Amino acid sequence: MHFEDFLRRGKENYLRGGTRRLKNGRIVEVPKRDELIRSYLREKYVLEKVLEEQANWVEKFGKGRWADEEIEASINYFYNDYYFKCLKANIDVTKLILK
């Protein structure tokens, strides 16, 4: 799912974040808040695709592609590592839009 996101957004947009080298050679650090937002959007996209794929498999084959424990772990990972950290940083996730 991360690779699909990479293909959809393109290399430059996907890799944007962390430390960046500008055209003039200057190195700048991306603010932690921006990095958290970028990671949140990336992981949200992946989770939504995983859940969509799971639902499609249940519909087509009568069982999911992944075990319930794996789906639960994916959901917990997203919320604990990204969603709640955004809320703690006062980031209004309802205004974040995946492009």
PDB file of N, CA and C in Angstrom:
ATOM      1  N   MET A   1       0.819  -1.190   0.000  1.00  0.00           N
ATOM      2  CA  MET A   1       0.000   0.000   0.000  1.00  0.00           C
ATOM      3  C   MET A   1       0.870   1.265   0.000  1.00  0.00           C
ATOM      4  N   HIS A   2       2.007   1.198   0.678  1.00  0.00           N
ATOM      5  CA  HIS A   2       2.912   2.350   0.655  1.00  0.00           C
ATOM      6  C   HIS A   2       3.452   2.563  -0.761  1.00  0.00           C
ATOM      7  N   PHE A   3       3.735   1.474  -1.461  1.00  0.00           N
ATOM      8  CA  PHE A   3       4.248   1.591  -2.825  1.00  0.00           C
ATOM      9  C   PHE A   3       3.184   2.183  -3.748  1.00  0.00           C
ATOM     10  N   GLU A   4       1.940   1.781  -3.571  1.00  0.00           N
ATOM     11  CA  GLU A   4       0.846   2.349  -4.359  1.00  0.00           C
ATOM     12  C   GLU A   4       0.734   3.849  -4.102  1.00  0.00           C
ATOM     13  N   ASP A   5       0.871   4.252  -2.847  1.00  0.00           N
ATOM     14  CA  ASP A   5       0.840   5.671  -2.496  1.00  0.00           C
ATOM     15  C   ASP A   5       2.010   6.406  -3.146  1.00  0.00           C
ATOM     16  N   PHE A   6       3.183   5.787  -3.153  1.00  0.00           N
ATOM     17  CA  PHE A   6       4.366   6.347  -3.807  1.00  0.00           C
ATOM     18  C   PHE A   6       4.094   6.575  -5.292  1.00  0.00           C
ATOM     19  N   LEU A   7       3.521   5.589  -5.963  1.00  0.00           N
ATOM     20  CA  LEU A   7       3.221   5.716  -7.392  1.00  0.00           C
ATOM     21  C   LEU A   7       2.168   6.791  -7.646  1.00  0.00           C
ATOM     22  N   ARG A   8       1.182   6.859  -6.786  1.00  0.00           N
ATOM     23  CA  ARG A   8       0.089   7.819  -6.948  1.00  0.00           C
ATOM     24  C   ARG A   8       0.566   9.249  -6.762  1.00  0.00           C
ATOM     25  N   ARG A   9       1.424   9.492  -5.763  1.00  0.00           N
ATOM     26  CA  ARG A   9       1.845  10.851  -5.434  1.00  0.00           C
ATOM     27  C   ARG A   9       3.117  11.279  -6.128  1.00  0.00           C
ATOM     28  N   GLY A  10       3.910  10.319  -6.593  1.00  0.00           N
ATOM     29  CA  GLY A  10       5.182  10.662  -7.219  1.00  0.00           C
ATOM     30  C   GLY A  10       6.307  10.703  -6.201  1.00  0.00           C
ATOM     31  N   LYS A  11       7.527  10.459  -6.685  1.00  0.00           N
ATOM     32  CA  LYS A  11       8.681  10.343  -5.800  1.00  0.00           C
ATOM     33  C   LYS A  11       8.914  11.598  -4.960  1.00  0.00           C
ATOM     34  N   GLU A  12       8.899  12.763  -5.594  1.00  0.00           N
ATOM     35  CA  GLU A  12       9.212  14.000  -4.870  1.00  0.00           C
ATOM     36  C   GLU A  12       8.218  14.260  -3.741  1.00  0.00           C
ATOM     37  N   ASN A  13       6.932  14.124  -4.033  1.00  0.00           N
ATOM     38  CA  ASN A  13       5.914  14.370  -3.008  1.00  0.00           C
ATOM     39  C   ASN A  13       5.936  13.301  -1.922  1.00  0.00           C
ATOM     40  N   TYR A  14       6.187  12.055  -2.301  1.00  0.00           N
ATOM     41  CA  TYR A  14       6.200  10.981  -1.322  1.00  0.00           C
ATOM     42  C   TYR A  14       7.369  11.125  -0.347  1.00  0.00           C
ATOM     43  N   LEU A  15       8.513  11.508  -0.858  1.00  0.00           N
ATOM     44  CA  LEU A  15       9.715  11.595  -0.029  1.00  0.00           C
ATOM     45  C   LEU A  15       9.853  12.918   0.705  1.00  0.00           C
ATOM     46  N   ARG A  16       9.007  13.875   0.380  1.00  0.00           N
ATOM     47  CA  ARG A  16       9.086  15.188   1.014  1.00  0.00           C
ATOM     48  C   ARG A  16       8.957  15.044   2.527  1.00  0.00           C
ATOM     49  N   GLY A  17       9.813  15.708   3.236  1.00  0.00           N
ATOM     50  CA  GLY A  17       9.792  15.656   4.693  1.00  0.00           C
ATOM     51  C   GLY A  17      11.194  15.421   5.220  1.00  0.00           C
ATOM     52  N   GLY A  18      11.332  15.481   6.525  1.00  0.00           N
ATOM     53  CA  GLY A  18      12.644  15.295   7.133  1.00  0.00           C
ATOM     54  C   GLY A  18      13.576  16.429   6.751  1.00  0.00           C
ATOM     55  N   THR A  19      14.813  16.118   6.491  1.00  0.00           N
ATOM     56  CA  THR A  19      15.790  17.109   6.070  1.00  0.00           C
ATOM     57  C   THR A  19      15.731  17.253   4.560  1.00  0.00           C
ATOM     58  N   ARG A  20      15.782  18.500   4.083  1.00  0.00           N
ATOM     59  CA  ARG A  20      15.726  18.750   2.641  1.00  0.00           C
ATOM     60  C   ARG A  20      16.881  19.646   2.228  1.00  0.00           C
ATOM     61  N   ARG A  21      17.410  19.366   1.056  1.00  0.00           N
ATOM     62  CA  ARG A  21      18.462  20.210   0.489  1.00  0.00           C
ATOM     63  C   ARG A  21      17.822  21.075  -0.587  1.00  0.00           C
ATOM     64  N   LEU A  22      17.937  22.389  -0.425  1.00  0.00           N
ATOM     65  CA  LEU A  22      17.388  23.319  -1.398  1.00  0.00           C
ATOM     66  C   LEU A  22      18.313  23.422  -2.602  1.00  0.00           C
ATOM     67  N   LYS A  23      17.821  24.025  -3.675  1.00  0.00           N
ATOM     68  CA  LYS A  23      18.614  24.168  -4.898  1.00  0.00           C
ATOM     69  C   LYS A  23      19.899  24.961  -4.676  1.00  0.00           C
ATOM     70  N   ASN A  24      19.886  25.880  -3.716  1.00  0.00           N
ATOM     71  CA  ASN A  24      21.083  26.672  -3.437  1.00  0.00           C
ATOM     72  C   ASN A  24      22.075  25.930  -2.536  1.00  0.00           C
ATOM     73  N   GLY A  25      21.764  24.664  -2.209  1.00  0.00           N
ATOM     74  CA  GLY A  25      22.650  23.847  -1.397  1.00  0.00           C
ATOM     75  C   GLY A  25      22.374  23.910   0.094  1.00  0.00           C
ATOM     76  N   ARG A  26      21.537  24.841   0.505  1.00  0.00           N
ATOM     77  CA  ARG A  26      21.202  24.998   1.918  1.00  0.00           C
ATOM     78  C   ARG A  26      20.360  23.810   2.393  1.00  0.00           C
ATOM     79  N   ILE A  27      20.649  23.331   3.588  1.00  0.00           N
ATOM     80  CA  ILE A  27      19.896  22.219   4.166  1.00  0.00           C
ATOM     81  C   ILE A  27      18.926  22.784   5.194  1.00  0.00           C
ATOM     82  N   VAL A  28      17.658  22.402   5.078  1.00  0.00           N
ATOM     83  CA  VAL A  28      16.644  22.863   6.032  1.00  0.00           C
ATOM     84  C   VAL A  28      15.952  21.649   6.646  1.00  0.00           C
ATOM     85  N   GLU A  29      15.548  21.836   7.872  1.00  0.00           N
ATOM     86  CA  GLU A  29      14.833  20.794   8.598  1.00  0.00           C
ATOM     87  C   GLU A  29      13.334  21.074   8.499  1.00  0.00           C
ATOM     88  N   VAL A  30      12.555  20.074   8.116  1.00  0.00           N
ATOM     89  CA  VAL A  30      11.107  20.222   8.060  1.00  0.00           C
ATOM     90  C   VAL A  30      10.595  20.201   9.500  1.00  0.00           C
ATOM     91  N   PRO A  31       9.722  21.140   9.881  1.00  0.00           N
ATOM     92  CA  PRO A  31       9.205  21.173  11.251  1.00  0.00           C
ATOM     93  C   PRO A  31       8.550  19.852  11.647  1.00  0.00           C
ATOM     94  N   LYS A  32       8.718  19.473  12.905  1.00  0.00           N
ATOM     95  CA  LYS A  32       8.169  18.207  13.411  1.00  0.00           C
ATOM     96  C   LYS A  32       6.664  18.125  13.192  1.00  0.00           C
ATOM     97  N   ARG A  33       5.975  19.241  13.340  1.00  0.00           N
ATOM     98  CA  ARG A  33       4.517  19.259  13.134  1.00  0.00           C
ATOM     99  C   ARG A  33       4.174  18.881  11.690  1.00  0.00           C
ATOM    100  N   ASP A  34       4.912  19.442  10.735  1.00  0.00           N
ATOM    101  CA  ASP A  34       4.679  19.120   9.327  1.00  0.00           C
ATOM    102  C   ASP A  34       4.994  17.658   9.036  1.00  0.00           C
ATOM    103  N   GLU A  35       6.050  17.161   9.666  1.00  0.00           N
ATOM    104  CA  GLU A  35       6.427  15.760   9.496  1.00  0.00           C
ATOM    105  C   GLU A  35       5.344  14.840  10.055  1.00  0.00           C
ATOM    106  N   LEU A  36       4.765  15.198  11.190  1.00  0.00           N
ATOM    107  CA  LEU A  36       3.687  14.413  11.790  1.00  0.00           C
ATOM    108  C   LEU A  36       2.457  14.404  10.884  1.00  0.00           C
ATOM    109  N   ILE A  37       2.124  15.548  10.316  1.00  0.00           N
ATOM    110  CA  ILE A  37       0.986  15.629   9.401  1.00  0.00           C
ATOM    111  C   ILE A  37       1.236  14.763   8.172  1.00  0.00           C
ATOM    112  N   ARG A  38       2.438  14.843   7.611  1.00  0.00           N
ATOM    113  CA  ARG A  38       2.773  14.040   6.437  1.00  0.00           C
ATOM    114  C   ARG A  38       2.655  12.552   6.750  1.00  0.00           C
ATOM    115  N   SER A  39       3.189  12.142   7.888  1.00  0.00           N
ATOM    116  CA  SER A  39       3.130  10.735   8.281  1.00  0.00           C
ATOM    117  C   SER A  39       1.692  10.295   8.533  1.00  0.00           C
ATOM    118  N   TYR A  40       0.911  11.154   9.186  1.00  0.00           N
ATOM    119  CA  TYR A  40      -0.494  10.848   9.445  1.00  0.00           C
ATOM    120  C   TYR A  40      -1.234  10.582   8.135  1.00  0.00           C
ATOM    121  N   LEU A  41      -1.063  11.474   7.170  1.00  0.00           N
ATOM    122  CA  LEU A  41      -1.768  11.319   5.894  1.00  0.00           C
ATOM    123  C   LEU A  41      -1.320  10.058   5.155  1.00  0.00           C
ATOM    124  N   ARG A  42      -0.040   9.784   5.197  1.00  0.00           N
ATOM    125  CA  ARG A  42       0.489   8.591   4.535  1.00  0.00           C
ATOM    126  C   ARG A  42      -0.091   7.324   5.163  1.00  0.00           C
ATOM    127  N   GLU A  43      -0.063   7.249   6.483  1.00  0.00           N
ATOM    128  CA  GLU A  43      -0.545   6.057   7.174  1.00  0.00           C
ATOM    129  C   GLU A  43      -2.071   5.934   7.099  1.00  0.00           C
ATOM    130  N   LYS A  44      -2.760   7.066   7.062  1.00  0.00           N
ATOM    131  CA  LYS A  44      -4.219   7.025   6.922  1.00  0.00           C
ATOM    132  C   LYS A  44      -4.596   6.434   5.569  1.00  0.00           C
ATOM    133  N   TYR A  45      -3.897   6.853   4.534  1.00  0.00           N
ATOM    134  CA  TYR A  45      -4.143   6.315   3.193  1.00  0.00           C
ATOM    135  C   TYR A  45      -3.941   4.798   3.190  1.00  0.00           C
ATOM    136  N   VAL A  46      -2.843   4.352   3.771  1.00  0.00           N
ATOM    137  CA  VAL A  46      -2.534   2.917   3.789  1.00  0.00           C
ATOM    138  C   VAL A  46      -3.607   2.152   4.568  1.00  0.00           C
ATOM    139  N   LEU A  47      -3.994   2.644   5.740  1.00  0.00           N
ATOM    140  CA  LEU A  47      -5.015   1.958   6.531  1.00  0.00           C
ATOM    141  C   LEU A  47      -6.333   1.882   5.772  1.00  0.00           C
ATOM    142  N   GLU A  48      -6.740   2.976   5.152  1.00  0.00           N
ATOM    143  CA  GLU A  48      -7.997   2.961   4.391  1.00  0.00           C
ATOM    144  C   GLU A  48      -7.950   1.931   3.271  1.00  0.00           C
ATOM    145  N   LYS A  49      -6.823   1.819   2.594  1.00  0.00           N
ATOM    146  CA  LYS A  49      -6.683   0.833   1.512  1.00  0.00           C
ATOM    147  C   LYS A  49      -6.694  -0.595   2.051  1.00  0.00           C
ATOM    148  N   VAL A  50      -6.052  -0.814   3.186  1.00  0.00           N
ATOM    149  CA  VAL A  50      -6.052  -2.144   3.799  1.00  0.00           C
ATOM    150  C   VAL A  50      -7.476  -2.541   4.180  1.00  0.00           C
ATOM    151  N   LEU A  51      -8.208  -1.635   4.805  1.00  0.00           N
ATOM    152  CA  LEU A  51      -9.590  -1.929   5.198  1.00  0.00           C
ATOM    153  C   LEU A  51     -10.486  -2.143   3.987  1.00  0.00           C
ATOM    154  N   GLU A  52     -10.266  -1.370   2.943  1.00  0.00           N
ATOM    155  CA  GLU A  52     -11.024  -1.535   1.696  1.00  0.00           C
ATOM    156  C   GLU A  52     -10.735  -2.906   1.067  1.00  0.00           C
ATOM    157  N   GLU A  53      -9.467  -3.276   1.038  1.00  0.00           N
ATOM    158  CA  GLU A  53      -9.072  -4.572   0.486  1.00  0.00           C
ATOM    159  C   GLU A  53      -9.665  -5.717   1.307  1.00  0.00           C
ATOM    160  N   GLN A  54      -9.649  -5.564   2.618  1.00  0.00           N
ATOM    161  CA  GLN A  54     -10.213  -6.590   3.495  1.00  0.00           C
ATOM    162  C   GLN A  54     -11.705  -6.767   3.213  1.00  0.00           C
ATOM    163  N   ALA A  55     -12.423  -5.663   3.086  1.00  0.00           N
ATOM    164  CA  ALA A  55     -13.859  -5.729   2.800  1.00  0.00           C
ATOM    165  C   ALA A  55     -14.116  -6.376   1.442  1.00  0.00           C
ATOM    166  N   ASN A  56     -13.299  -6.056   0.446  1.00  0.00           N
ATOM    167  CA  ASN A  56     -13.454  -6.667  -0.873  1.00  0.00           C
ATOM    168  C   ASN A  56     -13.238  -8.175  -0.819  1.00  0.00           C
ATOM    169  N   TRP A  57     -12.244  -8.616  -0.063  1.00  0.00           N
ATOM    170  CA  TRP A  57     -11.973 -10.046   0.058  1.00  0.00           C
ATOM    171  C   TRP A  57     -13.121 -10.755   0.771  1.00  0.00           C
ATOM    172  N   VAL A  58     -13.653 -10.143   1.816  1.00  0.00           N
ATOM    173  CA  VAL A  58     -14.768 -10.747   2.541  1.00  0.00           C
ATOM    174  C   VAL A  58     -15.954 -10.906   1.598  1.00  0.00           C
ATOM    175  N   GLU A  59     -16.214  -9.891   0.799  1.00  0.00           N
ATOM    176  CA  GLU A  59     -17.333  -9.936  -0.147  1.00  0.00           C
ATOM    177  C   GLU A  59     -17.123 -11.002  -1.226  1.00  0.00           C
ATOM    178  N   LYS A  60     -15.913 -11.080  -1.759  1.00  0.00           N
ATOM    179  CA  LYS A  60     -15.638 -12.007  -2.866  1.00  0.00           C
ATOM    180  C   LYS A  60     -15.387 -13.440  -2.420  1.00  0.00           C
ATOM    181  N   PHE A  61     -14.675 -13.611  -1.319  1.00  0.00           N
ATOM    182  CA  PHE A  61     -14.221 -14.942  -0.927  1.00  0.00           C
ATOM    183  C   PHE A  61     -14.814 -15.454   0.381  1.00  0.00           C
ATOM    184  N   GLY A  62     -15.574 -14.601   1.060  1.00  0.00           N
ATOM    185  CA  GLY A  62     -16.196 -15.020   2.310  1.00  0.00           C
ATOM    186  C   GLY A  62     -15.275 -14.941   3.516  1.00  0.00           C
ATOM    187  N   LYS A  63     -14.046 -14.546   3.306  1.00  0.00           N
ATOM    188  CA  LYS A  63     -13.112 -14.343   4.419  1.00  0.00           C
ATOM    189  C   LYS A  63     -12.116 -13.270   4.026  1.00  0.00           C
ATOM    190  N   GLY A  64     -11.526 -12.657   5.032  1.00  0.00           N
ATOM    191  CA  GLY A  64     -10.602 -11.566   4.783  1.00  0.00           C
ATOM    192  C   GLY A  64      -9.236 -12.026   4.304  1.00  0.00           C
ATOM    193  N   ARG A  65      -8.505 -11.114   3.715  1.00  0.00           N
ATOM    194  CA  ARG A  65      -7.136 -11.389   3.282  1.00  0.00           C
ATOM    195  C   ARG A  65      -6.215 -11.506   4.490  1.00  0.00           C
ATOM    196  N   TRP A  66      -6.519 -10.715   5.529  1.00  0.00           N
ATOM    197  CA  TRP A  66      -5.716 -10.718   6.739  1.00  0.00           C
ATOM    198  C   TRP A  66      -6.564 -11.199   7.905  1.00  0.00           C
ATOM    199  N   ALA A  67      -5.911 -11.748   8.917  1.00  0.00           N
ATOM    200  CA  ALA A  67      -6.602 -12.194  10.129  1.00  0.00           C
ATOM    201  C   ALA A  67      -7.142 -10.983  10.883  1.00  0.00           C
ATOM    202  N   ASP A  68      -8.180 -11.213  11.669  1.00  0.00           N
ATOM    203  CA  ASP A  68      -8.769 -10.125  12.458  1.00  0.00           C
ATOM    204  C   ASP A  68      -7.729  -9.460  13.353  1.00  0.00           C
ATOM    205  N   GLU A  69      -6.799 -10.253  13.896  1.00  0.00           N
ATOM    206  CA  GLU A  69      -5.752  -9.713  14.763  1.00  0.00           C
ATOM    207  C   GLU A  69      -4.850  -8.757  13.992  1.00  0.00           C
ATOM    208  N   GLU A  70      -4.571  -9.073  12.727  1.00  0.00           N
ATOM    209  CA  GLU A  70      -3.722  -8.204  11.903  1.00  0.00           C
ATOM    210  C   GLU A  70      -4.431  -6.883  11.597  1.00  0.00           C
ATOM    211  N   ILE A  71      -5.708  -6.962  11.306  1.00  0.00           N
ATOM    212  CA  ILE A  71      -6.495  -5.746  11.048  1.00  0.00           C
ATOM    213  C   ILE A  71      -6.541  -4.890  12.314  1.00  0.00           C
ATOM    214  N   GLU A  72      -6.791  -5.528  13.442  1.00  0.00           N
ATOM    215  CA  GLU A  72      -6.838  -4.801  14.711  1.00  0.00           C
ATOM    216  C   GLU A  72      -5.485  -4.150  15.015  1.00  0.00           C
ATOM    217  N   ALA A  73      -4.405  -4.857  14.749  1.00  0.00           N
ATOM    218  CA  ALA A  73      -3.060  -4.309  14.981  1.00  0.00           C
ATOM    219  C   ALA A  73      -2.809  -3.110  14.062  1.00  0.00           C
ATOM    220  N   SER A  74      -3.268  -3.181  12.831  1.00  0.00           N
ATOM    221  CA  SER A  74      -3.103  -2.067  11.890  1.00  0.00           C
ATOM    222  C   SER A  74      -3.869  -0.836  12.356  1.00  0.00           C
ATOM    223  N   ILE A  75      -5.075  -1.051  12.812  1.00  0.00           N
ATOM    224  CA  ILE A  75      -5.898   0.057  13.313  1.00  0.00           C
ATOM    225  C   ILE A  75      -5.256   0.675  14.555  1.00  0.00           C
ATOM    226  N   ASN A  76      -4.824  -0.177  15.486  1.00  0.00           N
ATOM    227  CA  ASN A  76      -4.173   0.324  16.706  1.00  0.00           C
ATOM    228  C   ASN A  76      -2.895   1.081  16.383  1.00  0.00           C
ATOM    229  N   TYR A  77      -2.112   0.554  15.443  1.00  0.00           N
ATOM    230  CA  TYR A  77      -0.873   1.208  15.028  1.00  0.00           C
ATOM    231  C   TYR A  77      -1.163   2.618  14.517  1.00  0.00           C
ATOM    232  N   PHE A  78      -2.145   2.743  13.634  1.00  0.00           N
ATOM    233  CA  PHE A  78      -2.480   4.061  13.084  1.00  0.00           C
ATOM    234  C   PHE A  78      -2.913   5.016  14.190  1.00  0.00           C
ATOM    235  N   TYR A  79      -3.840   4.588  15.022  1.00  0.00           N
ATOM    236  CA  TYR A  79      -4.366   5.492  16.048  1.00  0.00           C
ATOM    237  C   TYR A  79      -3.316   5.848  17.096  1.00  0.00           C
ATOM    238  N   ASN A  80      -2.584   4.855  17.576  1.00  0.00           N
ATOM    239  CA  ASN A  80      -1.604   5.123  18.635  1.00  0.00           C
ATOM    240  C   ASN A  80      -0.396   5.898  18.139  1.00  0.00           C
ATOM    241  N   ASP A  81       0.079   5.586  16.932  1.00  0.00           N
ATOM    242  CA  ASP A  81       1.307   6.214  16.440  1.00  0.00           C
ATOM    243  C   ASP A  81       1.077   7.500  15.654  1.00  0.00           C
ATOM    244  N   TYR A  82      -0.121   7.756  15.192  1.00  0.00           N
ATOM    245  CA  TYR A  82      -0.342   8.931  14.347  1.00  0.00           C
ATOM    246  C   TYR A  82      -1.554   9.759  14.776  1.00  0.00           C
ATOM    247  N   TYR A  83      -2.728   9.165  14.846  1.00  0.00           N
ATOM    248  CA  TYR A  83      -3.948   9.911  15.140  1.00  0.00           C
ATOM    249  C   TYR A  83      -3.858  10.625  16.492  1.00  0.00           C
ATOM    250  N   PHE A  84      -3.573   9.870  17.550  1.00  0.00           N
ATOM    251  CA  PHE A  84      -3.533  10.468  18.886  1.00  0.00           C
ATOM    252  C   PHE A  84      -2.376  11.453  19.039  1.00  0.00           C
ATOM    253  N   LYS A  85      -1.266  11.213  18.356  1.00  0.00           N
ATOM    254  CA  LYS A  85      -0.145  12.166  18.399  1.00  0.00           C
ATOM    255  C   LYS A  85      -0.526  13.476  17.734  1.00  0.00           C
ATOM    256  N   CYS A  86      -1.304  13.400  16.657  1.00  0.00           N
ATOM    257  CA  CYS A  86      -1.787  14.631  16.016  1.00  0.00           C
ATOM    258  C   CYS A  86      -2.710  15.395  16.956  1.00  0.00           C
ATOM    259  N   LEU A  87      -3.619  14.696  17.603  1.00  0.00           N
ATOM    260  CA  LEU A  87      -4.524  15.360  18.535  1.00  0.00           C
ATOM    261  C   LEU A  87      -3.748  16.008  19.675  1.00  0.00           C
ATOM    262  N   LYS A  88      -2.744  15.308  20.182  1.00  0.00           N
ATOM    263  CA  LYS A  88      -1.924  15.845  21.274  1.00  0.00           C
ATOM    264  C   LYS A  88      -1.164  17.092  20.836  1.00  0.00           C
ATOM    265  N   ALA A  89      -0.804  17.146  19.547  1.00  0.00           N
ATOM    266  CA  ALA A  89      -0.088  18.306  19.003  1.00  0.00           C
ATOM    267  C   ALA A  89      -1.056  19.393  18.530  1.00  0.00           C
ATOM    268  N   ASN A  90      -2.330  19.269  18.887  1.00  0.00           N
ATOM    269  CA  ASN A  90      -3.378  20.231  18.510  1.00  0.00           C
ATOM    270  C   ASN A  90      -3.528  20.368  17.000  1.00  0.00           C
ATOM    271  N   ILE A  91      -3.406  19.264  16.291  1.00  0.00           N
ATOM    272  CA  ILE A  91      -3.623  19.241  14.848  1.00  0.00           C
ATOM    273  C   ILE A  91      -5.046  18.754  14.606  1.00  0.00           C
ATOM    274  N   ASP A  92      -5.828  19.562  13.926  1.00  0.00           N
ATOM    275  CA  ASP A  92      -7.210  19.206  13.618  1.00  0.00           C
ATOM    276  C   ASP A  92      -7.207  18.264  12.421  1.00  0.00           C
ATOM    277  N   VAL A  93      -7.262  16.957  12.705  1.00  0.00           N
ATOM    278  CA  VAL A  93      -7.167  15.962  11.628  1.00  0.00           C
ATOM    279  C   VAL A  93      -8.368  15.998  10.686  1.00  0.00           C
ATOM    280  N   THR A  94      -9.470  16.606  11.112  1.00  0.00           N
ATOM    281  CA  THR A  94     -10.641  16.686  10.234  1.00  0.00           C
ATOM    282  C   THR A  94     -10.390  17.649   9.065  1.00  0.00           C
ATOM    283  N   LYS A  95      -9.372  18.496   9.202  1.00  0.00           N
ATOM    284  CA  LYS A  95      -9.055  19.448   8.134  1.00  0.00           C
ATOM    285  C   LYS A  95      -7.928  18.961   7.224  1.00  0.00           C
ATOM    286  N   LEU A  96      -7.351  17.801   7.533  1.00  0.00           N
ATOM    287  CA  LEU A  96      -6.270  17.266   6.719  1.00  0.00           C
ATOM    288  C   LEU A  96      -6.857  16.517   5.532  1.00  0.00           C
ATOM    289  N   ILE A  97      -6.396  16.854   4.353  1.00  0.00           N
ATOM    290  CA  ILE A  97      -6.922  16.261   3.127  1.00  0.00           C
ATOM    291  C   ILE A  97      -5.777  15.598   2.375  1.00  0.00           C
ATOM    292  N   LEU A  98      -5.991  14.354   2.000  1.00  0.00           N
ATOM    293  CA  LEU A  98      -5.012  13.628   1.223  1.00  0.00           C
ATOM    294  C   LEU A  98      -5.137  14.021  -0.242  1.00  0.00           C
ATOM    295  N   LYS A  99      -4.036  14.471  -0.821  1.00  0.00           N
ATOM    296  CA  LYS A  99      -4.065  14.883  -2.220  1.00  0.00           C
ATOM    297  C   LYS A  99      -3.379  13.870  -3.083  1.00  0.00           C
TER     298      LYS A  99
END
